[in-house]
Short mmCIF file of C-alpha atoms and ligand atoms in Angstrom, two decimals:
data_model
loop_
_atom_site.label_atom_id
_atom_site.label_comp_id
_atom_site.label_asym_id
_atom_site.label_seq_id
_atom_site.Cartn_x
_atom_site.Cartn_y
_atom_site.Cartn_z
CA MET Y 3 -41.06 -15.87 6.01
CA PHE Y 4 -39.43 -19.34 6.95
CA SER Y 5 -36.35 -19.08 8.10
CA SER Y 6 -33.36 -22.31 8.28
CA LEU Y 7 -31.66 -21.29 10.75
CA HIS Y 8 -35.12 -20.93 13.20
CA SER Y 9 -35.97 -24.74 11.96
CA THR Y 10 -32.39 -25.53 12.34
CA ASP Y 11 -31.82 -24.39 15.88
CA PRO Y 12 -33.99 -21.92 17.34
CA ASP Y 13 -31.78 -21.38 20.34
CA VAL Y 14 -29.33 -19.54 18.08
CA PHE Y 15 -32.05 -18.05 16.50
CA THR Y 16 -33.53 -16.48 19.48
CA ILE Y 17 -30.40 -15.61 20.72
CA VAL Y 18 -29.20 -13.73 16.92
CA SER Y 19 -33.27 -12.31 17.25
CA ARG Y 20 -32.47 -10.78 20.65
CA GLU Y 21 -28.99 -9.85 19.41
CA GLY Y 22 -31.11 -7.92 16.99
CA GLN Y 23 -33.25 -6.13 19.29
CA ARG Y 24 -30.37 -5.00 21.35
CA GLN Y 25 -29.13 -2.97 18.12
CA ASN Y 26 -32.60 -1.89 17.71
CA GLU Y 27 -33.40 -0.89 21.39
CA ASN Y 28 -29.79 0.19 22.44
CA ILE Y 29 -28.00 4.02 21.15
CA GLU Y 30 -24.65 2.42 19.78
CA LEU Y 31 -21.92 4.86 20.89
CA THR Y 32 -18.78 2.36 21.26
CA ALA Y 33 -16.24 4.25 18.20
CA SER Y 34 -15.04 1.14 17.35
CA ALA Y 35 -19.03 0.03 16.19
CA ASN Y 36 -21.15 0.54 12.77
CA PHE Y 37 -24.36 -1.00 11.35
CA VAL Y 38 -24.15 -2.95 7.67
CA SER Y 39 -25.84 -2.53 4.97
CA ARG Y 40 -28.07 -5.44 4.18
CA ALA Y 41 -25.66 -6.11 1.24
CA VAL Y 42 -22.62 -6.47 3.02
CA LEU Y 43 -24.67 -8.49 4.96
CA GLU Y 44 -26.20 -11.05 2.46
CA ALA Y 45 -22.38 -11.04 0.95
CA THR Y 46 -20.75 -11.77 4.41
CA GLY Y 47 -23.31 -14.81 4.80
CA SER Y 48 -22.93 -16.44 1.28
CA LEU Y 49 -22.70 -19.59 0.13
CA LEU Y 50 -18.83 -17.71 -0.54
CA THR Y 51 -17.57 -19.74 2.87
CA ASN Y 52 -18.27 -22.86 0.99
CA LYS Y 53 -15.21 -22.50 -0.94
CA VAL Y 54 -11.66 -23.26 0.23
CA ALA Y 55 -8.73 -21.30 -1.64
CA GLU Y 56 -5.22 -20.45 -0.25
CA GLY Y 57 -2.72 -18.10 -2.11
CA TYR Y 58 -3.93 -15.68 -4.42
CA PRO Y 59 -5.70 -15.13 -7.11
CA GLY Y 60 -4.52 -17.05 -10.56
CA ARG Y 61 -2.06 -18.76 -8.05
CA ARG Y 62 -4.09 -20.72 -5.15
CA TYR Y 63 -3.30 -23.97 -3.82
CA PHE Y 64 -6.45 -25.49 -4.77
CA SER Y 65 -8.34 -25.88 -7.97
CA GLY Y 66 -11.94 -24.27 -8.68
CA CYS Y 67 -11.21 -20.94 -7.92
CA GLU Y 68 -12.30 -18.79 -10.97
CA TYR Y 69 -14.84 -16.75 -9.66
CA ILE Y 70 -13.86 -17.05 -6.02
CA ASP Y 71 -10.25 -14.74 -7.87
CA GLU Y 72 -13.00 -12.84 -9.79
CA ILE Y 73 -14.00 -11.32 -6.26
CA GLU Y 74 -10.69 -10.71 -4.37
CA ASN Y 75 -9.90 -8.74 -7.93
CA LEU Y 76 -12.55 -6.40 -7.73
CA ALA Y 77 -12.11 -6.02 -3.97
CA ILE Y 78 -8.57 -5.25 -4.73
CA ALA Y 79 -9.62 -3.08 -7.35
CA ARG Y 80 -12.20 -0.81 -5.46
CA ALA Y 81 -9.47 -0.89 -2.50
CA LYS Y 82 -6.74 1.09 -5.22
CA LYS Y 83 -9.70 3.20 -6.22
CA LEU Y 84 -10.80 4.32 -3.19
CA PHE Y 85 -7.07 4.57 -1.32
CA GLY Y 86 -5.37 6.04 -4.05
CA ALA Y 87 -3.19 2.92 -2.96
CA ALA Y 88 -0.88 1.16 -5.91
CA TYR Y 89 -1.05 -2.12 -3.55
CA VAL Y 90 -3.75 -3.96 -1.51
CA ASN Y 91 -4.14 -6.98 0.52
CA VAL Y 92 -7.95 -7.49 1.18
CA GLU Y 93 -7.15 -11.53 2.90
CA PRO Y 94 -6.53 -9.90 6.88
CA TYR Y 95 -9.21 -11.78 9.19
CA SER Y 96 -9.15 -8.34 11.12
CA GLY Y 97 -6.64 -5.34 11.61
CA SER Y 98 -4.61 -7.47 14.24
CA GLN Y 99 -3.46 -9.73 11.54
CA ALA Y 100 -2.69 -7.46 8.94
CA ASN Y 101 -0.58 -5.71 11.84
CA GLN Y 102 1.08 -8.77 12.72
CA ALA Y 103 2.03 -9.51 8.97
CA VAL Y 104 3.41 -6.05 9.06
CA TYR Y 105 5.64 -7.23 12.28
CA LEU Y 106 6.40 -10.65 10.34
CA SER Y 107 7.40 -9.17 7.05
CA VAL Y 108 9.85 -6.33 8.91
CA LEU Y 109 11.10 -7.08 11.82
CA LYS Y 110 13.60 -9.75 13.21
CA PRO Y 111 12.77 -11.57 16.29
CA GLY Y 112 14.21 -9.06 19.61
CA ASP Y 113 13.89 -5.67 16.53
CA CYS Y 114 12.75 -2.18 18.24
CA LEU Y 115 8.95 -1.00 17.60
CA LEU Y 116 8.08 2.67 18.66
CA SER Y 117 4.28 2.86 18.94
CA MET Y 118 2.24 5.05 20.79
CA ASP Y 119 1.01 4.26 24.76
CA LEU Y 120 -2.23 2.13 25.27
CA GLY Y 121 -3.22 4.13 27.50
CA HIS Y 122 -2.29 6.82 25.59
CA GLY Y 123 -4.93 5.53 22.67
CA GLY Y 124 -2.78 3.13 21.15
CA HIS Y 125 -3.87 -0.86 20.55
CA LEU Y 126 -3.18 -3.85 21.61
CA SER Y 127 -1.86 -4.92 18.60
CA HIS Y 128 0.90 -2.20 18.96
CA GLY Y 129 3.17 -3.86 20.74
CA ALA Y 130 1.73 -4.74 24.34
CA LYS Y 131 3.05 -6.51 26.42
CA ALA Y 132 0.31 -9.10 27.04
CA THR Y 133 0.34 -9.65 23.06
CA MET Y 134 2.66 -11.56 20.73
CA THR Y 135 4.13 -8.44 19.56
CA GLY Y 136 5.10 -7.18 22.80
CA LYS Y 137 6.63 -11.35 23.58
CA ASN Y 138 8.29 -11.20 20.52
CA TYR Y 139 9.92 -7.40 20.17
CA ASP Y 140 11.69 -4.74 22.59
CA CYS Y 141 8.66 -2.39 21.96
CA HIS Y 142 8.73 1.09 23.44
CA PHE Y 143 5.75 3.97 23.92
CA TYR Y 144 5.81 7.46 23.13
CA HIS Y 145 2.89 9.81 24.77
CA VAL Y 146 0.71 12.55 24.82
CA ASN Y 147 2.03 16.01 26.04
CA PRO Y 148 0.95 15.76 29.55
CA GLU Y 149 -0.94 19.81 28.71
CA THR Y 150 -2.44 19.80 25.28
CA GLU Y 151 -2.65 15.90 25.11
CA ARG Y 152 -2.19 15.78 21.64
CA LEU Y 153 0.76 13.95 19.91
CA ASP Y 154 4.16 15.48 20.71
CA TYR Y 155 6.35 15.49 17.19
CA GLU Y 156 9.43 16.54 18.99
CA GLN Y 157 8.86 13.94 22.03
CA ILE Y 158 8.41 11.42 19.40
CA LEU Y 159 11.70 12.02 17.15
CA ALA Y 160 13.23 12.62 21.18
CA LEU Y 161 12.65 9.30 21.80
CA ALA Y 162 13.53 7.67 17.92
CA GLU Y 163 16.48 9.29 18.50
CA LYS Y 164 17.77 7.41 21.73
CA ILE Y 165 16.29 4.22 21.11
CA ARG Y 166 16.40 3.88 17.36
CA PRO Y 167 13.56 1.31 16.06
CA LYS Y 168 13.67 -0.42 13.21
CA LEU Y 169 9.60 0.33 12.71
CA ILE Y 170 7.52 3.15 13.91
CA ILE Y 171 3.55 3.26 14.35
CA ALA Y 172 1.38 5.45 13.61
CA GLY Y 173 -2.22 5.17 14.64
CA ALA Y 174 -4.50 4.84 17.23
CA SER Y 175 -7.94 3.28 18.77
CA SER Y 176 -8.68 6.41 21.19
CA TYR Y 177 -6.79 9.55 20.11
CA PRO Y 178 -10.07 12.40 18.77
CA ARG Y 179 -7.31 14.38 16.92
CA LEU Y 180 -6.17 14.49 13.67
CA ILE Y 181 -2.52 12.44 13.15
CA ASP Y 182 0.24 13.99 10.97
CA PHE Y 183 1.09 11.10 8.81
CA GLN Y 184 4.14 13.37 6.83
CA ARG Y 185 5.49 14.47 10.20
CA PHE Y 186 6.27 10.25 11.23
CA ARG Y 187 7.54 10.05 7.88
CA GLU Y 188 9.61 12.82 8.20
CA ILE Y 189 11.08 11.73 11.89
CA ALA Y 190 11.06 7.61 10.52
CA ASP Y 191 13.27 8.75 8.00
CA GLN Y 192 15.84 10.68 10.28
CA VAL Y 193 16.15 7.81 12.27
CA GLY Y 194 16.49 5.05 9.34
CA ALA Y 195 12.52 3.69 10.41
CA LEU Y 196 10.03 2.48 8.29
CA LEU Y 197 6.73 3.65 9.72
CA LEU Y 198 2.98 1.36 9.51
CA ALA Y 199 -0.14 3.59 9.93
CA ASP Y 200 -2.78 1.90 11.45
CA ILE Y 201 -6.11 3.47 9.64
CA ALA Y 202 -7.85 0.93 11.56
CA HIS Y 203 -10.53 3.80 12.97
CA ILE Y 204 -10.48 6.45 10.62
CA ALA Y 205 -10.04 4.71 7.71
CA GLY Y 206 -13.44 5.95 6.12
CA LEU Y 207 -12.46 9.45 6.90
CA ILE Y 208 -9.35 9.43 4.93
CA ALA Y 209 -11.25 7.55 1.95
CA VAL Y 210 -13.36 10.24 1.76
CA GLY Y 211 -10.81 13.33 2.23
CA LEU Y 212 -12.13 14.09 5.94
CA HIS Y 213 -8.85 13.37 7.45
CA PRO Y 214 -4.79 13.70 5.68
CA SER Y 215 -3.81 10.02 4.04
CA PRO Y 216 -1.23 8.40 5.27
CA ILE Y 217 -0.83 6.42 1.94
CA PRO Y 218 2.04 9.28 0.18
CA HIS Y 219 3.82 8.46 2.84
CA ALA Y 220 3.94 5.51 5.10
CA HIS Y 221 5.72 2.64 3.90
CA PHE Y 222 2.52 0.31 5.46
CA VAL Y 223 -0.40 0.91 5.75
CA THR Y 224 -2.99 -1.62 7.66
CA THR Y 225 -7.01 -0.69 8.55
CA THR Y 226 -10.04 -2.53 9.99
CA THR Y 227 -12.81 -2.96 7.70
CA GLN Y 228 -15.56 -2.50 10.15
CA LYS Y 229 -15.42 0.73 11.94
CA THR Y 230 -16.25 4.14 10.14
CA LEU Y 231 -15.65 2.16 6.52
CA ARG Y 232 -18.77 0.06 7.65
CA GLY Y 233 -17.81 -3.46 6.20
CA PRO Y 234 -17.72 -6.77 7.63
CA ARG Y 235 -15.14 -7.61 10.27
CA GLY Y 236 -11.78 -7.48 8.45
CA GLY Y 237 -8.33 -5.57 7.66
CA MET Y 238 -6.87 -4.79 5.04
CA ILE Y 239 -2.94 -3.94 3.89
CA LEU Y 240 -2.40 -0.72 1.30
CA LEU Y 241 0.74 0.53 0.20
CA GLY Y 242 1.47 3.99 -1.90
CA GLU Y 243 3.60 3.69 -4.52
CA HIS Y 244 6.04 4.90 -3.66
CA SER Y 245 6.22 0.87 -1.05
CA ALA Y 246 4.39 -1.26 -3.40
CA GLU Y 247 7.66 -2.68 -5.33
CA GLU Y 248 10.00 -2.70 -2.62
CA TRP Y 249 7.28 -4.33 0.00
CA GLY Y 250 4.14 -5.54 -1.90
CA ARG Y 251 5.26 -9.15 -2.14
CA LYS Y 252 7.36 -9.93 1.44
CA LEU Y 253 3.50 -8.87 2.66
CA ASN Y 254 1.74 -11.16 0.36
CA SER Y 255 3.60 -14.19 1.85
CA GLY Y 256 3.65 -12.34 5.26
CA ILE Y 257 0.10 -12.60 5.63
CA PHE Y 258 -0.07 -16.52 3.63
CA PRO Y 259 1.87 -18.67 4.69
CA GLY Y 260 2.91 -16.57 7.00
CA MET Y 261 0.35 -15.64 9.67
CA GLN Y 262 -3.08 -17.12 7.51
CA GLY Y 263 -4.02 -20.26 6.05
CA ALA Y 264 -7.75 -20.26 3.72
CA VAL Y 265 -8.97 -17.24 2.67
CA HIS Y 266 -12.25 -15.95 3.66
CA MET Y 267 -13.97 -15.40 0.70
CA HIS Y 268 -17.35 -14.81 2.39
CA THR Y 269 -15.68 -11.93 3.62
CA ILE Y 270 -13.77 -10.53 0.85
CA ALA Y 271 -16.98 -10.67 -0.95
CA ALA Y 272 -18.75 -8.38 1.79
CA LYS Y 273 -15.45 -6.22 2.02
CA ALA Y 274 -15.64 -5.69 -2.18
CA VAL Y 275 -19.38 -4.98 -1.28
CA MET Y 276 -18.14 -2.24 1.50
CA LEU Y 277 -15.78 -1.11 -1.39
CA LYS Y 278 -18.24 0.23 -3.61
CA GLU Y 279 -20.75 1.72 -1.11
CA ALA Y 280 -17.35 3.52 0.27
CA LEU Y 281 -17.17 4.97 -3.87
CA ASP Y 282 -20.96 5.81 -3.75
CA PRO Y 283 -20.71 9.96 -3.32
CA SER Y 284 -23.36 9.37 -0.86
CA PHE Y 285 -20.80 7.94 1.97
CA ALA Y 286 -19.16 11.02 1.67
CA ILE Y 287 -22.21 12.47 3.23
CA TYR Y 288 -21.99 9.77 5.44
CA GLN Y 289 -18.54 10.31 6.71
CA ARG Y 290 -19.25 14.15 6.52
CA ARG Y 291 -22.72 13.82 9.15
CA ASN Y 292 -20.57 11.17 11.17
CA LEU Y 293 -18.05 14.53 12.00
CA ASP Y 294 -20.70 17.27 12.46
CA ASN Y 295 -22.54 14.55 14.90
CA ALA Y 296 -19.00 13.48 16.59
CA SER Y 297 -18.04 17.55 16.81
CA THR Y 298 -21.62 18.65 18.05
CA LEU Y 299 -21.72 15.95 20.47
CA ALA Y 300 -18.62 16.81 22.18
CA GLU Y 301 -19.50 20.91 22.36
CA GLU Y 302 -22.64 19.76 23.97
CA LEU Y 303 -21.23 17.60 26.27
CA THR Y 304 -18.67 20.17 27.22
CA ASN Y 305 -21.72 23.20 27.36
CA ARG Y 306 -22.57 20.41 29.84
CA GLY Y 307 -19.47 20.63 32.37
CA PHE Y 308 -17.78 17.65 30.74
CA ARG Y 309 -13.91 17.88 30.22
CA LEU Y 310 -12.97 16.60 26.72
CA VAL Y 311 -9.41 15.23 26.69
CA SER Y 312 -7.70 17.84 24.35
CA GLY Y 313 -10.69 19.98 24.18
CA GLY Y 314 -12.98 18.49 21.44
CA THR Y 315 -12.29 16.48 18.04
CA ASP Y 316 -11.23 16.34 15.01
CA ASN Y 317 -12.85 12.63 13.98
CA HIS Y 318 -15.57 10.40 15.12
CA LEU Y 319 -14.80 10.43 18.77
CA MET Y 320 -14.06 11.96 22.01
CA LEU Y 321 -12.80 11.31 25.15
CA LEU Y 322 -14.81 12.09 28.37
CA ASP Y 323 -12.72 12.95 31.81
CA LEU Y 324 -15.34 12.01 34.53
CA ARG Y 325 -12.71 12.52 37.82
CA SER Y 326 -14.50 16.03 38.17
CA LYS Y 327 -17.94 14.57 37.75
CA GLY Y 328 -16.69 11.71 40.92
CA ILE Y 329 -17.02 8.94 38.60
CA THR Y 330 -14.72 6.44 36.72
CA GLY Y 331 -15.36 5.07 33.62
CA LYS Y 332 -16.16 1.52 34.88
CA GLU Y 333 -19.36 3.04 36.99
CA ALA Y 334 -20.41 5.05 33.74
CA GLU Y 335 -20.31 2.50 31.72
CA GLU Y 336 -22.85 0.48 33.70
CA ARG Y 337 -24.59 3.59 34.68
CA LEU Y 338 -25.33 4.34 30.77
CA PHE Y 339 -25.94 0.19 30.20
CA LYS Y 340 -29.03 0.52 32.38
CA VAL Y 341 -30.93 3.35 30.34
CA GLY Y 342 -29.83 2.21 26.76
CA ILE Y 343 -26.73 3.35 25.81
CA THR Y 344 -23.41 1.27 24.21
CA ALA Y 345 -20.19 2.93 25.22
CA ASN Y 346 -16.83 2.08 26.93
CA LYS Y 347 -14.94 2.93 29.51
CA ASN Y 348 -11.42 3.96 28.41
CA LEU Y 349 -8.10 5.16 29.81
CA LEU Y 350 -7.05 8.44 30.01
CA PRO Y 351 -3.68 9.84 28.83
CA TYR Y 352 -1.92 9.93 32.36
CA ASP Y 353 -4.77 8.04 33.97
CA PRO Y 354 -4.50 7.19 37.84
CA GLU Y 355 -7.07 4.03 37.86
CA LYS Y 356 -6.77 0.81 36.75
CA PRO Y 357 -7.79 -0.80 32.95
CA ARG Y 358 -10.92 -2.21 34.50
CA VAL Y 359 -11.48 0.99 36.17
CA CYS Y 360 -10.46 3.94 33.94
CA SER Y 361 -11.26 7.48 35.13
CA GLY Y 362 -12.47 8.07 31.00
CA ILE Y 363 -15.14 7.22 28.49
CA ARG Y 364 -15.34 6.79 24.78
CA LEU Y 365 -17.83 7.89 22.95
CA GLY Y 366 -18.06 7.63 19.21
CA THR Y 367 -20.79 9.01 16.53
CA PRO Y 368 -20.47 6.05 13.47
CA ALA Y 369 -23.09 3.37 14.36
CA ILE Y 370 -25.74 6.69 15.26
CA THR Y 371 -24.87 8.31 12.35
CA THR Y 372 -25.78 5.03 10.10
CA ARG Y 373 -29.04 4.89 12.37
CA GLY Y 374 -29.73 8.65 10.57
CA PHE Y 375 -29.19 10.48 14.08
CA GLY Y 376 -28.48 14.20 12.80
CA SER Y 377 -26.47 16.93 14.92
CA GLU Y 378 -30.01 18.51 16.23
CA GLU Y 379 -30.21 15.19 17.70
CA MET Y 380 -27.49 15.67 19.98
CA PRO Y 381 -28.00 18.31 22.14
CA CYS Y 382 -31.11 15.53 23.50
CA LEU Y 383 -28.62 13.02 23.46
CA ALA Y 384 -26.08 15.04 25.32
CA ASP Y 385 -28.95 15.92 27.94
CA LEU Y 386 -29.53 12.39 28.60
CA ILE Y 387 -25.45 11.70 29.48
CA ASP Y 388 -25.97 14.34 31.53
CA LYS Y 389 -28.37 12.96 33.60
CA VAL Y 390 -27.07 9.89 34.18
CA LEU Y 391 -23.66 11.19 34.66
CA SER Y 392 -23.50 13.70 36.46
CA ASP Y 393 -25.09 13.29 39.52
CA GLU Y 394 -25.88 9.68 40.87
CA PRO Y 395 -29.68 9.50 39.04
CA THR Y 396 -32.92 8.49 40.60
CA ALA Y 397 -35.60 5.85 40.00
CA PRO Y 398 -37.70 8.31 37.75
CA THR Y 399 -34.27 10.08 36.29
CA LEU Y 400 -32.77 6.56 34.86
CA ASP Y 401 -36.45 5.82 33.45
CA PHE Y 402 -37.14 9.53 31.91
CA VAL Y 403 -33.64 8.74 30.29
CA ARG Y 404 -35.17 5.34 29.14
CA LYS Y 405 -37.84 6.21 27.41
CA GLU Y 406 -35.72 9.28 25.82
CA VAL Y 407 -33.47 6.86 24.78
CA THR Y 408 -36.25 4.48 23.43
CA ARG Y 409 -38.07 7.04 21.71
CA LEU Y 410 -34.55 8.29 19.40
CA CYS Y 411 -34.66 4.48 18.91
CA GLN Y 412 -38.00 3.87 17.58
CA LEU Y 413 -37.28 7.35 15.44
CA HIS Y 414 -33.85 5.86 13.81
CA PRO Y 415 -34.85 1.89 12.90
CA SER Y 416 -31.55 0.30 12.85
CA VAL Y 417 -31.96 -4.02 12.51
CA SER Y 418 -35.56 -5.46 12.72
CA GLN Y 419 -36.96 -7.37 15.67
CA ASN Y 420 -37.67 -9.99 13.38
CA TYR Y 421 -34.34 -11.47 12.45
CA GLY Y 422 -35.05 -13.11 8.99
CA ASP Y 423 -38.04 -11.68 8.20
CA ASP Y 424 -37.59 -10.25 5.06
CA SER Y 425 -40.44 -7.74 4.76
CA ASN Y 426 -39.24 -6.30 8.29
CA GLY Y 427 -35.49 -7.44 7.87
CA PHE Y 428 -32.56 -5.30 7.98
CA HIS Y 429 -33.89 -1.87 6.84
CA LEU Y 430 -31.60 1.18 7.20
CA LYS Y 431 -33.31 4.62 6.67
CA PHE Y 432 -31.03 6.97 5.87
CA GLN Y 433 -31.06 10.48 5.30
CA LEU Y 434 -28.89 11.07 2.14
CA THR Y 435 -29.65 14.02 -0.08
CA GLY Y 436 -32.78 15.03 1.73
CA LYS Y 437 -34.57 11.42 0.33
CA GLU Y 438 -34.48 8.42 2.07
CA VAL Y 439 -32.88 5.36 0.69
CA SER Y 440 -33.26 2.06 1.81
CA ARG Y 441 -30.39 0.32 2.30
N1 DSN A 24 -9.65 -1.95 18.54
C1 DSN A 24 -10.70 -1.87 19.43
C2 DSN A 24 -11.71 -0.68 19.62
O1 DSN A 24 -11.48 0.55 19.00
O2 DSN A 24 -12.74 -0.59 20.31
C3 DSN A 24 -12.02 -2.98 18.98
O3 DSN A 24 -11.87 -3.09 17.39
#
């Protein structure tokens, strides 16, 4: 099939093709990764990228916005329906910018913010020293309980009473347990703080009721759209009925002109498509399988002698403590990479190692679940991980595991090696209700 990219720029075409091949031939266990549908991909690559628009539907600073207004309104309506929100802003370019827009709307430079420590599961954009947030605000951090490795709400309250933050952030990028947003709101109310829930990782689970929603509790909710939600790279801000009127307009100004310029309409169109897919009953089945895969993989790894932070998982990710195996997270990441398994090293709570080394590794199941991996394959996957991480693997072991990875990937193809070829293109096979669905 003819490809304009191929004829215009064979260099980029070749690199993209090779990345497609990498995605197809490797098992993706990065907890924040996923594969979008062909429809989301098509919207992301659509001619909407040509349109300049600033502001919001009906109130743009450019003319000719009648169709893109329709798309943005559609995305907003779908997001409201999916999450039961009263206000949605679909313009944030990313989750970090959605967070920064909240800070800009709520805080003054130097104001006090309380969030989860990065090494205990938090996120860079929640106030880490090296970031703009860390430099502009007085950031303090809560930690997980050293015994249970879970959020310790009494400790968070005690810290909040001491530092009196203006904003508390609930949300994480590597925390495997449920987050009690209602309890966080009680803490915020007790110290007169506002509450931001960052649900970037768990948004897909929340959308289908597999994790309690923060919408009725938090003053502000932010998310990315590319993780468990399985959409394009981007962010959203959502508010419940209780805070929409007070904060909606301020947040709109926080995004534009506060944080961003012209909107990325092609991405907003892709968000709209993702939201339609998420409103379909098959999305709840996908998320159920995602959770089943994560809990089965956690159990199988535990049976093989791995220690999991907090003893397991309630969501789509888990953290393996590799100290008892005598290797670092960095070494584990490198060994898994050699056999075609992609995952990232991760700091553990109270980790003695530096962030570039780490004592742990984070594994997540959203991407493999989209490919069609089921819980029946988790024992095999746990075996492969065990073979590579438990002892220094020999060349024959590495060879065996690589072949098994290839076998599993062939069983569940993700993307074509032949980028641009429609007949063999972005064809995700996904077992939903017993019948195979081409997406
Ligand atoms: N927040 C990072 C992660 O969790 O992997 C990237 O989106």
